[in-house]
Coordinates of C-alpha atoms in Angstrom, one line a residue:
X1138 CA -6.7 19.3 10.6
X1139 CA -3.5 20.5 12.5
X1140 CA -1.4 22.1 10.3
X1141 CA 1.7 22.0 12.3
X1142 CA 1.9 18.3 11.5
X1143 CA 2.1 18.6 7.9
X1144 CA 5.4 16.9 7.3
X1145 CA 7.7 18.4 4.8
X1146 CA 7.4 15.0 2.8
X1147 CA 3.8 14.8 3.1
X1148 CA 3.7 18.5 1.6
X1149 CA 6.1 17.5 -1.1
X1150 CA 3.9 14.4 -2.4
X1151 CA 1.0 16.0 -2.4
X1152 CA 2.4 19.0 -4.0
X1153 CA 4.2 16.8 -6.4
X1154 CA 1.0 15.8 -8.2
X1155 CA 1.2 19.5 -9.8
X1156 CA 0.8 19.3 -13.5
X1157 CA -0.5 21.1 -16.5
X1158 CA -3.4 18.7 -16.8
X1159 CA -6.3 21.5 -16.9
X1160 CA -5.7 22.5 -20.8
X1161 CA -6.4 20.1 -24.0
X1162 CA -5.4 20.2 -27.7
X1163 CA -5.0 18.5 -30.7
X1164 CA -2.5 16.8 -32.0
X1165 CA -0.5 16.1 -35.4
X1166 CA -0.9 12.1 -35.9
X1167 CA 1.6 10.4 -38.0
X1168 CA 1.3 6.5 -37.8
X1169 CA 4.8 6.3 -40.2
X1170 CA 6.7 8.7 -37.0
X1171 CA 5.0 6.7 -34.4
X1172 CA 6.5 3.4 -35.8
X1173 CA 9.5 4.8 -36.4
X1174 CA 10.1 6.6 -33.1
X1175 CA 9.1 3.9 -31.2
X1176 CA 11.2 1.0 -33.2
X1177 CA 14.2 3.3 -32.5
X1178 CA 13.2 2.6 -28.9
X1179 CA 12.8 -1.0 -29.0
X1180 CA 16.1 -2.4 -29.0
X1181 CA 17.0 -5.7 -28.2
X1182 CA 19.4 -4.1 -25.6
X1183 CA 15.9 -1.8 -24.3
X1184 CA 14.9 -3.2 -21.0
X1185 CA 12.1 -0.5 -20.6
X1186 CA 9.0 -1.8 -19.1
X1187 CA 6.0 -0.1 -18.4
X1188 CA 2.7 -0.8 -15.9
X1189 CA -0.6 0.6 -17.0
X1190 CA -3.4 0.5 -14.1
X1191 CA -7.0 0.9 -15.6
X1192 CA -9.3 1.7 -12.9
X1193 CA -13.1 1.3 -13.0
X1194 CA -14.6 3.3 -11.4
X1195 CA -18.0 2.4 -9.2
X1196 CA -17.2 -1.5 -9.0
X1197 CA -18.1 -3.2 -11.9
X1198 CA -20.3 -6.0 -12.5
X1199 CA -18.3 -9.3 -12.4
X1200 CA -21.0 -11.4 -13.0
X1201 CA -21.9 -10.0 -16.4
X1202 CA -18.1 -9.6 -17.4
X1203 CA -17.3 -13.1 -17.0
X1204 CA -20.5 -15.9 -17.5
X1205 CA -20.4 -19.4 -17.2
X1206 CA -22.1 -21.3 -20.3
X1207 CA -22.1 -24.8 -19.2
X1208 CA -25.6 -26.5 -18.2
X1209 CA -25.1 -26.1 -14.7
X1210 CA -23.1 -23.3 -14.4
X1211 CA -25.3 -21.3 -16.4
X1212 CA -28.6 -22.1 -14.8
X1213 CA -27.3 -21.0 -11.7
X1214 CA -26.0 -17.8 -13.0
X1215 CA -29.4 -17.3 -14.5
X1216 CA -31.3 -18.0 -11.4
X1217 CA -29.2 -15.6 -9.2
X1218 CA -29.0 -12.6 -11.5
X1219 CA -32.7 -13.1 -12.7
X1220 CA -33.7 -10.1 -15.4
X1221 CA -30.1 -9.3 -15.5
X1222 CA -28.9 -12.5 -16.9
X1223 CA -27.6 -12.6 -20.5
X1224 CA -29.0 -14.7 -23.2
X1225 CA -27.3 -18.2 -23.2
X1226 CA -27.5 -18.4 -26.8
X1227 CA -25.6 -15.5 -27.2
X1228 CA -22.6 -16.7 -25.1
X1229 CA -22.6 -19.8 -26.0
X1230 CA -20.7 -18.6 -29.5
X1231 CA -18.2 -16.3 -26.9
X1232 CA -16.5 -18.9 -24.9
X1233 CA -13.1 -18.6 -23.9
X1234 CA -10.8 -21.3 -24.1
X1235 CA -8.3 -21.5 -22.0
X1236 CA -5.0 -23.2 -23.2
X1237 CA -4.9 -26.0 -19.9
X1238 CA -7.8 -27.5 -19.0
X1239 CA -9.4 -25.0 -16.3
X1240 CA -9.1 -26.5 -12.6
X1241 CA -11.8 -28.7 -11.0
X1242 CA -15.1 -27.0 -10.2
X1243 CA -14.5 -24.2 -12.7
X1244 CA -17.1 -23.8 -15.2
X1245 CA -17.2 -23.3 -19.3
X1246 CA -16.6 -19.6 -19.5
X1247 CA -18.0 -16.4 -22.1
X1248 CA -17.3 -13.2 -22.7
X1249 CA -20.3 -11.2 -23.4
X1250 CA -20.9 -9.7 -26.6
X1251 CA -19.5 -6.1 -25.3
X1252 CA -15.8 -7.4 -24.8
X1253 CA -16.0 -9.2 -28.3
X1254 CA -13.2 -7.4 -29.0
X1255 CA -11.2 -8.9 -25.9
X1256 CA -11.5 -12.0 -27.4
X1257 CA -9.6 -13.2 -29.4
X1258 CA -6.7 -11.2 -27.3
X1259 CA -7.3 -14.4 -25.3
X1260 CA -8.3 -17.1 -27.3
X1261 CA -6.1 -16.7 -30.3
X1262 CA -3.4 -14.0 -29.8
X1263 CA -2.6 -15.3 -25.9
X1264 CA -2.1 -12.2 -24.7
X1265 CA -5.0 -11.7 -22.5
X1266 CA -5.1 -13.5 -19.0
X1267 CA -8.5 -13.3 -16.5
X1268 CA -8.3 -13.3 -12.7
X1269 CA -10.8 -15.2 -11.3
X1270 CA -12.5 -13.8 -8.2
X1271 CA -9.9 -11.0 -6.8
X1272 CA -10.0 -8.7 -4.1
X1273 CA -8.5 -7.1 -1.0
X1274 CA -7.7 -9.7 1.6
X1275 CA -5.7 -9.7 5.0
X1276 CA -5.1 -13.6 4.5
X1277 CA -6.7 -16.4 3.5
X1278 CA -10.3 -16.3 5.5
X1279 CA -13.5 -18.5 5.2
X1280 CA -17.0 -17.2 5.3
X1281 CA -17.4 -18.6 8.9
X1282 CA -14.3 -16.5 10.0
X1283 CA -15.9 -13.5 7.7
X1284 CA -19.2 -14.2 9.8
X1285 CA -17.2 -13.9 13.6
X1286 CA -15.2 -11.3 12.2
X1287 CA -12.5 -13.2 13.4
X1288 CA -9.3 -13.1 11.3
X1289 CA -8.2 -9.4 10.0
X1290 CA -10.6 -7.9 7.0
X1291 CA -10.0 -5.0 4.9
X1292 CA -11.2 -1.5 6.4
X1293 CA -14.9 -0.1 5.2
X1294 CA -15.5 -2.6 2.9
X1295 CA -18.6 -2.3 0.5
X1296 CA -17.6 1.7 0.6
X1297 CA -16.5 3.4 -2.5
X1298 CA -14.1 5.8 -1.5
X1299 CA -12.7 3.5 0.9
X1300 CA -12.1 0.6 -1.5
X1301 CA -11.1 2.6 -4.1
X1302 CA -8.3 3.5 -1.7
X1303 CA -7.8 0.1 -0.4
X1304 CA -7.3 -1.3 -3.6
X1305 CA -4.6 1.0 -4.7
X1306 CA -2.8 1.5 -1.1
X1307 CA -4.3 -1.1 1.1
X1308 CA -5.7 1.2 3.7
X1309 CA -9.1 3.6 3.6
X1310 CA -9.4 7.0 2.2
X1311 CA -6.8 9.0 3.5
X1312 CA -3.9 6.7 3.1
X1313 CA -0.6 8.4 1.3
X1314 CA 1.1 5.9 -0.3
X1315 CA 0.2 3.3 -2.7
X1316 CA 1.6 0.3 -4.3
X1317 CA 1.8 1.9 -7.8
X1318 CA 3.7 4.2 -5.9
X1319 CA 5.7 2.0 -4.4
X1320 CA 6.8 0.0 -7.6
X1321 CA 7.6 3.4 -9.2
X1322 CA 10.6 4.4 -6.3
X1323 CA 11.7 1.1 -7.1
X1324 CA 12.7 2.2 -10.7
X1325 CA 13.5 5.7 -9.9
X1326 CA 17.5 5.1 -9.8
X1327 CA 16.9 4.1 -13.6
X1328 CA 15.1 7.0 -14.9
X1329 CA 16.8 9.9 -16.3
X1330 CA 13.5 11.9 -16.3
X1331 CA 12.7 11.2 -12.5
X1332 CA 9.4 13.0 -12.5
X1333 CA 8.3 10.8 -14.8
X1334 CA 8.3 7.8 -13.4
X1335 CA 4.5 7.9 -12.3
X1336 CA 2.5 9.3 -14.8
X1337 CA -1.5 10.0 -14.3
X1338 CA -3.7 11.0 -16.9
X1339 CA -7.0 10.9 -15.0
X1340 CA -6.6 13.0 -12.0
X1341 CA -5.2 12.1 -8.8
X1342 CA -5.4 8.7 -7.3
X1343 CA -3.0 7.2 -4.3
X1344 CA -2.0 4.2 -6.4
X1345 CA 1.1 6.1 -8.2
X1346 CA 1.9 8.1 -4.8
X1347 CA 5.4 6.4 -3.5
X1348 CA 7.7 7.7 -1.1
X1349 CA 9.9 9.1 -3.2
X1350 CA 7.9 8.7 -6.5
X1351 CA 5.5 11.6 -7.3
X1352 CA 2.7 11.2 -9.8
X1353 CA 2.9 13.4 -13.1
X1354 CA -0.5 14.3 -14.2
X1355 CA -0.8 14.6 -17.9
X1356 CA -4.1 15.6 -20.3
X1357 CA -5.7 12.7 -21.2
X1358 CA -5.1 14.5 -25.1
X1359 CA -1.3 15.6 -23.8
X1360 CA 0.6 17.9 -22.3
X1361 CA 0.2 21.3 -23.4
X1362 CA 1.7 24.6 -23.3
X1363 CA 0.8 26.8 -20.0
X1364 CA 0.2 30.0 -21.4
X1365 CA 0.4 32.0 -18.2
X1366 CA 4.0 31.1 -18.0
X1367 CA 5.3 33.4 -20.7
X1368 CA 1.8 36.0 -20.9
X1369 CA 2.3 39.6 -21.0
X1370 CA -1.2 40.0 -20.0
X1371 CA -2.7 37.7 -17.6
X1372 CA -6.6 38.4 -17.3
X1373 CA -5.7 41.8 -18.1
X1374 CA -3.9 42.1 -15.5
X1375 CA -0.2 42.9 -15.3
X1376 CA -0.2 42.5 -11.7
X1377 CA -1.8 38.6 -11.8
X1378 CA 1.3 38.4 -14.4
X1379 CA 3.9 39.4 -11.7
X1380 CA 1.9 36.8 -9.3
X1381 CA 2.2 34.5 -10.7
X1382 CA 5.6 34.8 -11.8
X1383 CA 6.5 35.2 -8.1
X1384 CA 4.5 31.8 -7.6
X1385 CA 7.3 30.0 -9.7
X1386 CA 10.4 32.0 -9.2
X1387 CA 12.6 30.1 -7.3
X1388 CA 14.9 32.6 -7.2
X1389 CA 13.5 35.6 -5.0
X1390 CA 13.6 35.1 -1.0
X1391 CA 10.8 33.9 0.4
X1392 CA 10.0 34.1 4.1
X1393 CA 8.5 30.1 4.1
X1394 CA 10.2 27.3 3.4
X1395 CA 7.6 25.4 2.2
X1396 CA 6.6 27.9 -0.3
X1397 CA 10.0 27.9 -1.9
X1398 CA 10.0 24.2 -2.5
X1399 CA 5.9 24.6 -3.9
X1400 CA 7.7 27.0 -6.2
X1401 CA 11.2 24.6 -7.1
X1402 CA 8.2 22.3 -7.6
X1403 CA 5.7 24.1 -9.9
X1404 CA 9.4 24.8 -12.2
X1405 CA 10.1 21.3 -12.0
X1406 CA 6.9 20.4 -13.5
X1407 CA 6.6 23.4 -16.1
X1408 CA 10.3 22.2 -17.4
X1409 CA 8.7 18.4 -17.4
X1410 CA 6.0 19.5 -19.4
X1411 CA 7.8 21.5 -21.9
X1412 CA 10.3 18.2 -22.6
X1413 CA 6.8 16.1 -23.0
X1414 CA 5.5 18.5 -25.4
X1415 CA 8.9 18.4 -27.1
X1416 CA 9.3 14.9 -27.5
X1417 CA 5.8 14.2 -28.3
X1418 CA 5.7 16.3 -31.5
X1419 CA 6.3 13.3 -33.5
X1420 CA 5.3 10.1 -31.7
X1421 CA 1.3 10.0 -32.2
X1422 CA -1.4 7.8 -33.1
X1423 CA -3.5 7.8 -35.8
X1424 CA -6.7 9.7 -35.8
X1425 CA -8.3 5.8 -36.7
X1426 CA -7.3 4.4 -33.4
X1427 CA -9.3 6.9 -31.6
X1428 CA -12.8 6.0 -30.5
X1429 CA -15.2 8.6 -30.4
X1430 CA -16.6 9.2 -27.0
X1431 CA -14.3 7.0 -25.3
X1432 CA -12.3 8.8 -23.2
X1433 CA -10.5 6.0 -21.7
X1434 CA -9.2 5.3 -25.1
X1435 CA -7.9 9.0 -25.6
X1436 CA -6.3 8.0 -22.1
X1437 CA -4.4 5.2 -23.0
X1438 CA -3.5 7.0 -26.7
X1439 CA -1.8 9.3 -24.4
X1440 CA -0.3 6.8 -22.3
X1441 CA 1.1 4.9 -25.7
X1442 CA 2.3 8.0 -26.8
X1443 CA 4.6 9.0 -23.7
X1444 CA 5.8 5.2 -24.0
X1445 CA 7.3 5.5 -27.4
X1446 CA 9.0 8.5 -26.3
X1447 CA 10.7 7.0 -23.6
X1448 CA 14.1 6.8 -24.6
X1449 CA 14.6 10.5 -25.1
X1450 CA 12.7 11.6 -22.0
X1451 CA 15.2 13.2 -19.3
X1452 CA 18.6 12.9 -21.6
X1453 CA 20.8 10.4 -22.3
X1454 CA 19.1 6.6 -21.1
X1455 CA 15.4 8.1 -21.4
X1456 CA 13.1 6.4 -18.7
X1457 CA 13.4 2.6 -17.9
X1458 CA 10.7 2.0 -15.9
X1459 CA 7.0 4.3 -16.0
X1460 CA 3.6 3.5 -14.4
X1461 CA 0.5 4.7 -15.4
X1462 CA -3.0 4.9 -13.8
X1463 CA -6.4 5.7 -16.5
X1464 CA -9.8 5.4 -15.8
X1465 CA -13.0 5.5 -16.9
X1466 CA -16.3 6.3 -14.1
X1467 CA -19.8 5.0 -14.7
X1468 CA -19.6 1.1 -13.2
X1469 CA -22.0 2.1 -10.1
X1470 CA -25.3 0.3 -11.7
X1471 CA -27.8 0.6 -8.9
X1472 CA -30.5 0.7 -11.6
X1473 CA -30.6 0.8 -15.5
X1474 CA -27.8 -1.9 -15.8
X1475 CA -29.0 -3.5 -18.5
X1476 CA -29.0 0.0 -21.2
X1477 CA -25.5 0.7 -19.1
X1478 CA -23.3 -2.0 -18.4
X1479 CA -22.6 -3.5 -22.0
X1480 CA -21.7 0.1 -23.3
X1481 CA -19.3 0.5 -20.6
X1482 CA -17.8 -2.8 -21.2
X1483 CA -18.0 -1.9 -25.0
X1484 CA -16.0 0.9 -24.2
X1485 CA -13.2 -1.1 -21.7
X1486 CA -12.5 -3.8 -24.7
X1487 CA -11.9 -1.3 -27.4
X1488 CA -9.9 0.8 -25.5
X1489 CA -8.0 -2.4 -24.6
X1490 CA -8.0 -3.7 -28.0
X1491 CA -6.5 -0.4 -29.3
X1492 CA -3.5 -0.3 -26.9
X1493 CA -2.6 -3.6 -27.8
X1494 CA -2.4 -2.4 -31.5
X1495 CA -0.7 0.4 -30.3
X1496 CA 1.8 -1.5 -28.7
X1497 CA 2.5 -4.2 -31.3
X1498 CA 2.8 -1.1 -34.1
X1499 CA 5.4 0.3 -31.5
X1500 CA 7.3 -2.9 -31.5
X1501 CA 6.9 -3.0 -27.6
X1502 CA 4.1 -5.9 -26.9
X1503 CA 6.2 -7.4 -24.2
X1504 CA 7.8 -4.3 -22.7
X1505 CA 4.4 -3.0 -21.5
X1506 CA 1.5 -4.7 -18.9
X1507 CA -2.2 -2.9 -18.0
X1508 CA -4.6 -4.5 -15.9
X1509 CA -8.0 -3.7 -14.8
X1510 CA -8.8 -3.0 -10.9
X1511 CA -12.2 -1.4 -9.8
X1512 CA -13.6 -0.3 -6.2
X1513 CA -15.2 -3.8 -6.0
X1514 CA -17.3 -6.4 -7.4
X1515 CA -21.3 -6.2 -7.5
X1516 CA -23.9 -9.0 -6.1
X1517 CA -24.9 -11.4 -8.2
X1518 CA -28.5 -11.2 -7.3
X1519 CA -30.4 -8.0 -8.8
X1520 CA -32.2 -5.3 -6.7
X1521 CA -34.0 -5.2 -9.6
X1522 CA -32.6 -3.0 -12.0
X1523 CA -29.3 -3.3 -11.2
X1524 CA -26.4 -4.8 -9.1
X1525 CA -25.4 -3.9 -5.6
X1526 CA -22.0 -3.2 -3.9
X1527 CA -20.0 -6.8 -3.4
X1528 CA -15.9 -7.4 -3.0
X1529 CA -14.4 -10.1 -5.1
X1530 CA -14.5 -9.5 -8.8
X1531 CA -12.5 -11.2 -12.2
X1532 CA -10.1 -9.1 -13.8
X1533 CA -7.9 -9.1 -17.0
X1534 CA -4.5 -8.5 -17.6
X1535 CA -3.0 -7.7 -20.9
X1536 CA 0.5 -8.0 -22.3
X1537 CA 2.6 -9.2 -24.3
X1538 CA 4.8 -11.0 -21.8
X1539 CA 1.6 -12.2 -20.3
X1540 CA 1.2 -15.9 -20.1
X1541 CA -2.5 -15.5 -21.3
X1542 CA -5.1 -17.6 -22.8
X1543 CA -5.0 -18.5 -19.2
X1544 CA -7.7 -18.8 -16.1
X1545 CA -6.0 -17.2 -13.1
X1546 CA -7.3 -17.9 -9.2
X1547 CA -10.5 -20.0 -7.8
X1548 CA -14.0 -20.0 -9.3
X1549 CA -16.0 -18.7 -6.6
X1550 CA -18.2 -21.5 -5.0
X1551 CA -22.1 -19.2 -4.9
X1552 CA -24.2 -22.3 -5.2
X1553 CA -27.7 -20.4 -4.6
X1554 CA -29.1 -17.2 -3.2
X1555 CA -27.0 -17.4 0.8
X1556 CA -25.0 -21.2 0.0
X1557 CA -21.9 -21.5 -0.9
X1558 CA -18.3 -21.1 0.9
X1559 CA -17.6 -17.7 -1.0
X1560 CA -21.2 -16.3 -1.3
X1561 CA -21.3 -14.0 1.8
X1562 CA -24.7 -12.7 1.0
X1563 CA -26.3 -11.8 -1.7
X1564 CA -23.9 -12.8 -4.0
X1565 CA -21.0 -11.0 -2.9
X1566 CA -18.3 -12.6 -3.5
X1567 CA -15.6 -13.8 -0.8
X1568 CA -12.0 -13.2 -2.5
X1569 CA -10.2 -16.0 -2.8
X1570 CA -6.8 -14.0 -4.5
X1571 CA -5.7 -10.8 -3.1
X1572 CA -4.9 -7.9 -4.7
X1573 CA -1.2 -8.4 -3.0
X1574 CA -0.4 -11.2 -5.1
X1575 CA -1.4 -9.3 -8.0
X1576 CA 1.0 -6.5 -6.7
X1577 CA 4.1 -9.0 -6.1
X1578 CA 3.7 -10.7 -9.7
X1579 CA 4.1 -7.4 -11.2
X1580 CA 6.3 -5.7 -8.8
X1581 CA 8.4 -8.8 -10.1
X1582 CA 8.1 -8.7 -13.6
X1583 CA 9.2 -4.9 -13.5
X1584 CA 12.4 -5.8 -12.0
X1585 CA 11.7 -5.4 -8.2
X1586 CA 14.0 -7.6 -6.4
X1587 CA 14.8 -6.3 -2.8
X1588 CA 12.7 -8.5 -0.4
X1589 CA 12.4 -4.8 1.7
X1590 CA 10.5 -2.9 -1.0
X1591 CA 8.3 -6.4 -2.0
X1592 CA 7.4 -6.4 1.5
X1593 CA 5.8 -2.6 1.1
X1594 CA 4.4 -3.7 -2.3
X1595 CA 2.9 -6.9 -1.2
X1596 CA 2.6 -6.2 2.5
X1597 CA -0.1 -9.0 3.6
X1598 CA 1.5 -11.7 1.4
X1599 CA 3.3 -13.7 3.9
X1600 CA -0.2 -14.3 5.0
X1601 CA -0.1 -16.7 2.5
X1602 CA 1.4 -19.9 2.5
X1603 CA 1.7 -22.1 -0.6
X1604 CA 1.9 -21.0 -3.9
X1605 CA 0.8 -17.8 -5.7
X1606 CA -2.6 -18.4 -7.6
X1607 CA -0.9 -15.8 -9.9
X1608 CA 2.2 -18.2 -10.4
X1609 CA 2.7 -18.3 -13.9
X1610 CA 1.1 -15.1 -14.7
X1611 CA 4.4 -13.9 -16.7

C-alpha cells in the first residue's frame, strides 16, 4: 500500500470504528425500569426508528430454511437435496400461511422445526415477512445471459469475503462504504448523539461505514468502563500510564496531523462510551430473555437496550434514527449439516423471537425493523454431507411496521438437478430480487427522501423497470 494516498477521510472512517468493545460485564436487569424507560420514549410525538442488520455469516442454507410441502414441490426438494432433505411429515404441521394467496408457481411453504419459534411471528402475530429468492444483482439477467456473461454480474461471486462485502456495500472486499452506512448520514442531522448513529456490536463490517457516518462498536454485553483511562498504574508501568495518556490528549502539540485527529477521535469515543454506560444503568433486560449460549441473542439484548435509551442519548432530542449490524458465524456447512444447521437456525429464531418481545415490552414494535442477510445462499444438491456455496437465498424481515404474514419476490424455478430458468448449476440459485430493492424499501421507511442519497443507497435500481417485488413490504 502507498501510504501517501491515505486520504484524511479514509483515515477518519476507519479510525472512527474505535470503541471500547474489547471488555465485557454484567449487568443489573430490571424488566419494571426497562418498561418504564422505554415507555417514556415511546411517545406518540417519537418518530425514532431504528434498522437492525443480522448477518449470517458463511451463507446459509436456503433450502433447509424455507421448504416446500406440497406433492410436487416437495418431491422435488427431496430429490435435489437427497440425505439432507427434511422429513415431510414433520413440515407438513409448520406451514406458513401467507395472508394473499401466494403468486402462481409458488409452492405450499414450512418452516422447519428449528425456526418454530418464527412462526407464529408470521402466521399469527403478522409481523414476520420472507423474501423469496434474494441476492446481489446488476439488473434483471436470465441464466442464458448469466451463461455469456453478457449483462453486468456482481464481482467474485461464490467468494466469502467478497460477497460478504457485496452484500453490505455492493462492491468486493475492500470497498469503504456501505449502504447501512449510507442510510445512517441520512439521519445524522437528527441525532443529537452523532456518533451514535451506526452502532456495531459484532466487530467491524462495511455495511454501517457511510461517508460521514462512522460505526460505534459496542460489547455485545455493553459498554464498559476503560480502565486505562483513569489507572495510576498501567501494567506497572507509570510510563505506559503517561502513553497512553498522550495517545488521548488532544490538547499537547503534536507534530502530525493525523495523529491529533486519532486522538480528538479516541476522546470522542471514550466520552460516547461513558454517556452509554450512563444511560444504560437502568434500561436492561431480564436475565429470562437471555439464551444461554446464544451470543446473537446477547447481541440483540444489547442492541434493545441502547434503543430504549435513545431519547436521552447525546442531550436534549436523544437519537432519531440508529442502525445496527449483529451476527452470528457458523452457516459455512460443507459437511456435518445435518448435526449443524438446525442448531444454528435454532439459535437465529430465538434470538429473533426475543427481540420482538423486547420490543413489544418497550412499547416500540413499529419503531424498529431487523432483517437477516448472509454471504450467499448454498446449492440445493448435497456434496454429501453438506451444502455448497450458491447466490440467491430467502430471507426474513421482522417488525412491527412490517406488512408480514407475507411472501415477498419469485419462487425460484430449479425444476431438477441443471433445469430450470434460475438453477444455474447445481442448485444455485439465480436472484430474482436484489438486495437494492431491499435497500430502497428500508432506506424509505427510515425517512430517506432525497432522490441523491436513494441513488447511493439503491445504486443499481434504475436497472429495474416495473414495480418493486418488495412493494408493500411496509
Amino acid at each position: 500500500m502507498n501510504h501517501n494516498h491515505i486520504t484524511r477521510r479514509g483515515f477518519l472512517r476507519r479510525s472512527g470504528t474505535l470503541s471500547l468493545a474489547t471488555m465485557a460485564a454484567p449487568w443489573a436487569m430490571n424488566l419494571a425500569a426497562m418498561a418504564q424507560a422505554a415507555a417514556a420514549q415511546a411517545s406518540p410525538t417519537d418518530d425514532y426508528k431504528a434498522l437492525i442488520c443480522i448477518f449470517l455469516h458463511g451463507g446459509n442454507d436456503q433450502g433447509n430454511t424455507i421448504v416446500p410441502v406440497d406433492d410436487a414441490g416437495y418431491a422435488l426438494y427431496a430429490r435435489l437435496r437427497g440425505a439432507l432433505a427434511l422429513p415431510r411429515a414433520e413440515l407438513l404441521t409448520r406451514q406458513l400461511q401467507p395472508v394473499t394467496p401466494s403468486a402462481v408457481g409458488t409452492p405450499t411453504l414450512a418452516l422447519p422445526q428449528a425456526l418454530d419459534k418464527l412462526r407464529p411471528l408470521f402466521n399469527d402475530q403478522r409481523r414476520l415477512a420472507v423474501l423469496l429468492n434474494m441476492g446481489p444483482l446488476h439488473q434483471p439477467t436470465t441464466k442464458a445471459q448469466f451463461q455469456q456473461h453478457s449483462v453486468s454480474l456482481p464481482d467474485k461471486l461464490f467468494s466469502h469475503n467478497d460477497q460478504q462485502s457485496v452484500w453490505q456495500s455492493y462492491g468486493a472486499e475492500g470497498s469503504t462504504v456501505g449502504w447501512g452506512g449510507l442510510i445512517g448520514d441520512a439521519g445524522l442531522s437528527r441525532n443529537a448523539a452523532a456518533s451514535l448513529t451506526c452502532v456495531n456490536l459484532s466487530g467491524n463490517a462495511v455495511y454501517l461505514a457511510g461517508q460521514q457516518a462512522g460505526q460505534f462498536m459496542v460489547n455485545p454485553l455493553g459498554p464498559v468502563p476503560l480502565k486505562a483511562k483513569d489507572a495510576a498504574n498501567l501494567f506497572g508501568s507509570q510510563a505506559c500510564v503517561d502513553a497512553f495518556r498522550s495517545l488521548v490528549s488532544t490538547e499537547q502539540p503534536t507534530v502530525h496531523r493525523l495523529a491529533k485527529e486519532h486522538s480528538a477521535i479516541m476522546r470522542r469515543a471514550m466520552n460516547t462510551n461513558s454517556q452509554l454506560i450512563e444511560q444504560l444503568a437502568s434500561v436492561s433486560v431480564p436475565p429470562a430473555r437471555y439464551v444461554d449460549g446464544n451470543a446473537l441473542a446477547q447481541q440483540l439484548s444489547t442492541a434493545a437496550r441502547i434503543i430504549a435509551a435513545h431519547g436521552q442519548l447525546g442531550g436534549a432530542g436523544g437519537v432519531k434514527r440508529q442502525v445496527f449490524f449483529v451476527s452470528m458465524g457458523g452457516f459455512d456447512l460443507h459437511d456435518n449439516f445435518q448435526g449443524t444447521h438446525p442448531v444454528l437456525l435454532g439459535k437465529l429464531a430465538a434470538a429473533m423471537a426475543q427481540l420482538d418481545n423486547d420490543l413489544r415490552d418497550m412499547g416500540m414494535l413499529d419503531q424498529v425493523t431487523a432483517f437477516t442477510a448472509s454471504d450467499f445462499g448454498r446449492t440445493l444438491t448435497s456434496n454429501g454431507d453438506g451444502s455448497d456455496h450458491g447466490w440467491g437465498s430467502h430471507h426474513f424481515v421482522l417488525g412491527g411496521a412490517v406488512k408480514g404474514g407475507q411472501l415477498y419476490g419469485t419462487w425460484p424455478d430449479v425444476s431438477d438437478f441443471e433445469a430450470g430458468e434460475h438453477n444455474i448449476g447445481q442448485g444455485r440459485l439465480l436472484p430474482t430480487t436484489s438486495v437494492d430493492h431491499l435497500a430502497a424499501a428500508l432506506a424509505g421507511w427510515m425517512g430517506v427522501t432525497d432522490p441523491l442519497a436513494l441513488q447511493q443507497i439503491a445504486p443499481h435500481l434504475a436497472n429495474f423497470p416495473g414495480a418493486s417485488p418488495l412493494a408493500g413490504l411496509f
